[in-house]
Amino acid sequence: DGGITQSPKYLFRKEGQNVTLSCEQNLNHDAMYWYRQDPGQGLRLIYYSQIVNDFQKGDIAEGYSVSREKKESFPLTVTSAQKNPTAFYLCASSPRDRVYEQYFGPGTRLTVT
Amino acid sequence: AQKVTQAQTEISVVEKEDVTLDCVYETRDTTYYLFWYKQPPSGELVFLIRRNSFDEQNEISGRYSWNFQKSTSSFNFTITASQVVDSAVYFCARRTKYSGGGADGLTFGKGTHLIIQP
């Protein structure tokens, strides 16, 4: 089945540690995105990538980093510089000719204590 | 940024009632796309509908219907004869240009939490 995989579903970390969230897609989509969701805040864009080896900052990129070495994969690292990392993180992808049509993964809920 | 506003933070109705979720958008564009997504408790966003600005016809899909009004910049979503399984957070979104690289993407409203009570 084609789709987007995010693992794990729940992730717990101690403050001060970096943590990497996985996102894999087998839809052959060129573009991929990372969003953060906080209660009552909707989805906010962290980073996006339109093509392999290229990515751009979104609205709230501070404290996060990404890489796009393969078309299928777009991992997100939450660094210790991120002040409030506890949130629900959603990955999405879209095809080249309809980049506004985004397909979402199941999300990872990160809790940092 | 051109905003998408969902003024209703939470709506609670009893099963079988009809319910309308409001969405108001800002735009300076002649052509644009609008979307609705559903987020059930599992967390994954499920695509419901895409509407382009050329087409002002209202859309119906089973118990779901959408009312697109360019004159008021609104794209409201109605669920008829609501069911408990409709309980979810619903997001309205519009096509946008990201400020970082100018690529096309989506800007989301803050969502409306819909609770259908049995």
CSV table of N, CA, C and O in Angstrom, one decimal, chain A residues 6 9-10 21 33-47 59-61 64 76 78 82 84-92 104-112, chain B residues 6 9 37-46 88-92 108-114:
chain,number,residue,atom,x,y,z
A,6,GLN,N,5.3,7.3,9.7
A,6,GLN,CA,6.0,8.1,10.7
A,6,GLN,C,6.2,7.1,11.9
A,6,GLN,O,5.3,6.5,12.3
A,9,LYS,N,5.0,6.2,17.0
A,9,LYS,CA,3.8,7.0,17.2
A,9,LYS,C,4.0,7.9,18.4
A,9,LYS,O,3.5,9.0,18.5
A,10,TYR,N,4.6,7.4,19.5
A,10,TYR,CA,4.9,8.1,20.7
A,10,TYR,C,6.4,8.1,21.0
A,10,TYR,O,7.0,7.1,20.9
A,21,LEU,N,12.9,12.4,14.3
A,21,LEU,CA,11.6,11.8,13.9
A,21,LEU,C,11.7,11.3,12.5
A,21,LEU,O,12.1,12.1,11.6
A,33,TYR,N,7.0,17.7,3.7
A,33,TYR,CA,6.7,18.8,4.7
A,33,TYR,C,6.7,18.2,6.1
A,33,TYR,O,6.3,17.1,6.4
A,34,TRP,N,7.1,19.1,7.0
A,34,TRP,CA,7.0,18.8,8.4
A,34,TRP,C,6.1,20.0,9.1
A,34,TRP,O,6.4,21.1,8.9
A,35,TYR,N,5.1,19.5,9.8
A,35,TYR,CA,4.3,20.5,10.6
A,35,TYR,C,4.3,20.1,12.0
A,35,TYR,O,4.5,19.0,12.5
A,36,ARG,N,4.1,21.1,12.8
A,36,ARG,CA,3.9,21.0,14.3
A,36,ARG,C,2.5,21.4,14.6
A,36,ARG,O,2.0,22.4,14.1
A,37,GLN,N,1.9,20.6,15.5
A,37,GLN,CA,0.5,20.9,15.9
A,37,GLN,C,0.5,21.0,17.5
A,37,GLN,O,0.9,20.0,18.1
A,38,ASP,N,0.0,22.1,17.9
A,38,ASP,CA,-0.2,22.3,19.4
A,38,ASP,C,-1.7,22.5,19.6
A,38,ASP,O,-2.4,23.0,18.7
A,39,PRO,N,-2.2,22.2,20.8
A,39,PRO,CA,-3.6,22.3,21.0
A,39,PRO,C,-4.1,23.8,20.7
A,39,PRO,O,-3.5,24.7,21.2
A,40,GLY,N,-5.1,23.9,19.9
A,40,GLY,CA,-5.7,25.2,19.6
A,40,GLY,C,-4.9,26.0,18.6
A,40,GLY,O,-5.3,27.2,18.4
A,41,GLN,N,-3.8,25.5,18.1
A,41,GLN,CA,-2.9,26.3,17.2
A,41,GLN,C,-3.0,25.9,15.8
A,41,GLN,O,-2.4,26.5,14.9
A,42,GLY,N,-3.7,24.8,15.5
A,42,GLY,CA,-3.6,24.4,14.1
A,42,GLY,C,-2.3,23.8,13.7
A,42,GLY,O,-1.5,23.5,14.6
A,43,LEU,N,-2.0,23.7,12.4
A,43,LEU,CA,-0.8,23.2,11.9
A,43,LEU,C,0.2,24.3,11.5
A,43,LEU,O,-0.3,25.2,10.8
A,44,ARG,N,1.4,24.3,12.0
A,44,ARG,CA,2.4,25.3,11.6
A,44,ARG,C,3.5,24.6,10.9
A,44,ARG,O,4.0,23.6,11.3
A,45,LEU,N,4.0,25.2,9.8
A,45,LEU,CA,5.0,24.6,8.9
A,45,LEU,C,6.4,24.8,9.6
A,45,LEU,O,6.8,25.9,9.9
A,46,ILE,N,7.1,23.7,9.7
A,46,ILE,CA,8.5,23.8,10.2
A,46,ILE,C,9.5,23.9,9.1
A,46,ILE,O,10.3,24.8,9.0
A,47,TYR,N,9.5,22.9,8.2
A,47,TYR,CA,10.4,22.8,7.1
A,47,TYR,C,9.7,22.2,5.9
A,47,TYR,O,8.7,21.4,6.1
A,59,ASP,N,7.6,28.4,8.8
A,59,ASP,CA,7.3,29.5,9.7
A,59,ASP,C,8.0,29.4,11.1
A,59,ASP,O,8.2,30.4,11.8
A,60,ILE,N,8.3,28.2,11.5
A,60,ILE,CA,8.8,28.0,12.9
A,60,ILE,C,10.0,27.0,12.9
A,60,ILE,O,10.1,26.1,13.6
A,61,ALA,N,11.0,27.3,12.1
A,61,ALA,CA,12.1,26.4,11.9
A,61,ALA,C,13.1,26.4,13.0
A,61,ALA,O,14.0,25.5,13.1
A,64,TYR,N,15.0,23.3,15.0
A,64,TYR,CA,14.8,22.1,14.2
A,64,TYR,C,15.8,22.0,13.0
A,64,TYR,O,16.3,23.0,12.6
A,76,LEU,N,13.3,14.6,10.6
A,76,LEU,CA,13.3,15.9,11.3
A,76,LEU,C,14.0,15.7,12.6
A,76,LEU,O,13.6,14.8,13.4
A,78,VAL,N,14.7,17.3,16.2
A,78,VAL,CA,14.3,18.3,17.2
A,78,VAL,C,15.6,18.5,18.1
A,78,VAL,O,16.0,17.6,18.8
A,82,GLN,N,15.4,23.9,20.8
A,82,GLN,CA,13.9,24.1,20.6
A,82,GLN,C,13.4,24.2,22.0
A,82,GLN,O,13.4,23.3,22.8
A,84,ASN,N,10.2,24.6,23.3
A,84,ASN,CA,9.1,23.9,23.7
A,84,ASN,C,8.8,22.7,22.7
A,84,ASN,O,7.9,22.8,21.9
A,85,PRO,N,9.6,21.7,22.8
A,85,PRO,CA,9.5,20.6,21.8
A,85,PRO,C,8.3,19.7,21.9
A,85,PRO,O,8.0,19.0,21.0
A,86,THR,N,7.7,19.7,23.1
A,86,THR,CA,6.5,18.7,23.3
A,86,THR,C,5.4,19.2,22.4
A,86,THR,O,4.9,20.3,22.5
A,87,ALA,N,5.0,18.3,21.4
A,87,ALA,CA,4.0,18.6,20.5
A,87,ALA,C,3.7,17.4,19.6
A,87,ALA,O,4.3,16.3,19.8
A,88,PHE,N,2.7,17.5,18.8
A,88,PHE,CA,2.4,16.5,17.8
A,88,PHE,C,3.0,16.9,16.5
A,88,PHE,O,2.8,18.0,16.0
A,89,TYR,N,3.8,16.0,15.8
A,89,TYR,CA,4.5,16.3,14.6
A,89,TYR,C,3.9,15.5,13.4
A,89,TYR,O,3.8,14.3,13.5
A,90,LEU,N,3.5,16.2,12.4
A,90,LEU,CA,3.0,15.6,11.2
A,90,LEU,C,3.8,15.8,10.0
A,90,LEU,O,4.3,16.9,9.8
A,91,CYS,N,4.0,14.7,9.3
A,91,CYS,CA,4.8,14.8,8.0
A,91,CYS,C,3.8,14.7,6.9
A,91,CYS,O,2.7,14.0,7.0
A,92,ALA,N,4.1,15.3,5.8
A,92,ALA,CA,3.2,15.3,4.6
A,92,ALA,C,4.0,15.2,3.3
A,92,ALA,O,5.2,15.6,3.3
A,104,PHE,N,-1.0,13.2,4.4
A,104,PHE,CA,-0.4,13.2,5.7
A,104,PHE,C,-0.1,11.8,6.3
A,104,PHE,O,-0.8,10.9,6.0
A,105,GLY,N,1.0,11.8,7.1
A,105,GLY,CA,1.3,10.6,7.8
A,105,GLY,C,0.5,10.6,9.1
A,105,GLY,O,-0.3,11.5,9.4
A,106,PRO,N,0.6,9.5,9.9
A,106,PRO,CA,-0.2,9.4,11.1
A,106,PRO,C,0.3,10.2,12.3
A,106,PRO,O,-0.4,10.3,13.3
A,107,GLY,N,1.5,10.8,12.2
A,107,GLY,CA,2.0,11.7,13.2
A,107,GLY,C,2.8,11.0,14.3
A,107,GLY,O,2.7,9.8,14.5
A,108,THR,N,3.7,11.8,14.9
A,108,THR,CA,4.4,11.4,16.1
A,108,THR,C,4.2,12.3,17.2
A,108,THR,O,4.3,13.6,17.1
A,109,ARG,N,3.8,11.8,18.4
A,109,ARG,CA,3.6,12.7,19.5
A,109,ARG,C,4.9,12.6,20.4
A,109,ARG,O,5.2,11.6,20.9
A,110,LEU,N,5.6,13.8,20.5
A,110,LEU,CA,6.8,13.9,21.2
A,110,LEU,C,6.6,14.5,22.5
A,110,LEU,O,5.9,15.6,22.6
A,111,THR,N,7.1,13.9,23.6
A,111,THR,CA,7.0,14.5,24.9
A,111,THR,C,8.4,14.6,25.5
A,111,THR,O,9.1,13.6,25.5
A,112,VAL,N,8.7,15.8,25.8
A,112,VAL,CA,10.1,16.1,26.4
A,112,VAL,C,9.9,16.5,27.9
A,112,VAL,O,9.1,17.5,28.1
B,6,GLN,N,-11.0,29.9,11.4
B,6,GLN,CA,-12.1,29.1,11.8
B,6,GLN,C,-12.5,29.6,13.2
B,6,GLN,O,-11.8,29.2,14.2
B,9,THR,N,-14.1,27.2,17.9
B,9,THR,CA,-13.0,26.4,18.5
B,9,THR,C,-13.6,25.0,18.7
B,9,THR,O,-12.9,24.0,18.4
B,37,TYR,N,-9.9,19.3,5.7
B,37,TYR,CA,-9.3,18.0,6.2
B,37,TYR,C,-10.0,17.6,7.5
B,37,TYR,O,-10.4,18.5,8.3
B,38,LYS,N,-10.1,16.3,7.7
B,38,LYS,CA,-10.6,15.8,9.0
B,38,LYS,C,-9.5,15.1,9.8
B,38,LYS,O,-8.7,14.4,9.2
B,39,GLN,N,-9.4,15.4,11.1
B,39,GLN,CA,-8.4,14.8,11.9
B,39,GLN,C,-9.1,14.0,13.0
B,39,GLN,O,-9.5,14.6,14.0
B,40,PRO,N,-9.3,12.7,12.9
B,40,PRO,CA,-9.9,11.9,13.9
B,40,PRO,C,-9.0,11.7,15.1
B,40,PRO,O,-7.8,12.2,15.0
B,41,PRO,N,-9.4,11.2,16.2
B,41,PRO,CA,-8.6,11.0,17.4
B,41,PRO,C,-7.2,10.3,17.1
B,41,PRO,O,-6.3,10.5,17.8
B,42,SER,N,-7.2,9.5,16.1
B,42,SER,CA,-5.9,8.8,15.8
B,42,SER,C,-4.8,9.8,15.3
B,42,SER,O,-3.6,9.5,15.4
B,43,GLY,N,-5.2,11.0,14.8
B,43,GLY,CA,-4.2,12.0,14.6
B,43,GLY,C,-3.9,12.3,13.1
B,43,GLY,O,-3.5,13.4,12.7
B,44,GLU,N,-4.1,11.3,12.3
B,44,GLU,CA,-3.8,11.5,10.8
B,44,GLU,C,-4.8,12.4,10.2
B,44,GLU,O,-6.0,12.3,10.4
B,45,LEU,N,-4.3,13.3,9.3
B,45,LEU,CA,-5.2,14.2,8.6
B,45,LEU,C,-5.8,13.5,7.4
B,45,LEU,O,-5.0,13.0,6.6
B,46,VAL,N,-7.1,13.6,7.2
B,46,VAL,CA,-7.7,12.9,6.1
B,46,VAL,C,-8.3,14.0,5.2
B,46,VAL,O,-9.1,14.8,5.6
B,88,ALA,N,-14.4,14.7,15.5
B,88,ALA,CA,-13.0,14.9,15.0
B,88,ALA,C,-12.7,16.4,15.1
B,88,ALA,O,-13.5,17.2,15.4
B,89,VAL,N,-11.4,16.7,14.7
B,89,VAL,CA,-11.1,18.1,14.5
B,89,VAL,C,-11.1,18.3,13.0
B,89,VAL,O,-10.5,17.5,12.3
B,90,TYR,N,-11.7,19.4,12.5
B,90,TYR,CA,-11.8,19.7,11.1
B,90,TYR,C,-11.0,21.0,10.8
B,90,TYR,O,-11.2,22.0,11.5
B,91,PHE,N,-10.2,20.8,9.8
B,91,PHE,CA,-9.3,22.0,9.4
B,91,PHE,C,-9.7,22.5,8.0
B,91,PHE,O,-9.9,21.7,7.1
B,92,CYS,N,-9.8,23.8,7.9
B,92,CYS,CA,-9.9,24.4,6.6
B,92,CYS,C,-8.6,24.9,6.2
B,92,CYS,O,-7.8,25.3,7.1
B,108,PHE,N,-3.2,26.6,7.1
B,108,PHE,CA,-4.3,26.0,7.8
B,108,PHE,C,-5.0,27.0,8.7
B,108,PHE,O,-4.3,27.8,9.3
B,109,GLY,N,-6.3,26.8,8.9
B,109,GLY,CA,-6.9,27.4,10.1
B,109,GLY,C,-6.6,26.7,11.3
B,109,GLY,O,-5.9,25.6,11.3
B,110,LYS,N,-7.1,27.2,12.5
B,110,LYS,CA,-6.7,26.5,13.7
B,110,LYS,C,-7.6,25.3,14.1
B,110,LYS,O,-7.3,24.6,15.0
B,111,GLY,N,-8.6,25.1,13.2
B,111,GLY,CA,-9.4,23.9,13.4
B,111,GLY,C,-10.6,24.1,14.3
B,111,GLY,O,-10.6,25.0,15.2
B,112,THR,N,-11.6,23.2,14.1
B,112,THR,CA,-12.8,23.2,14.9
B,112,THR,C,-13.0,21.8,15.4
B,112,THR,O,-13.0,20.8,14.6
B,113,HIS,N,-13.0,21.7,16.7
B,113,HIS,CA,-13.2,20.4,17.4
B,113,HIS,C,-14.7,20.1,17.4
B,113,HIS,O,-15.5,20.8,18.1
B,114,LEU,N,-15.1,19.1,16.7
B,114,LEU,CA,-16.5,18.7,16.6
B,114,LEU,C,-16.8,17.5,17.5
B,114,LEU,O,-16.1,16.5,17.3
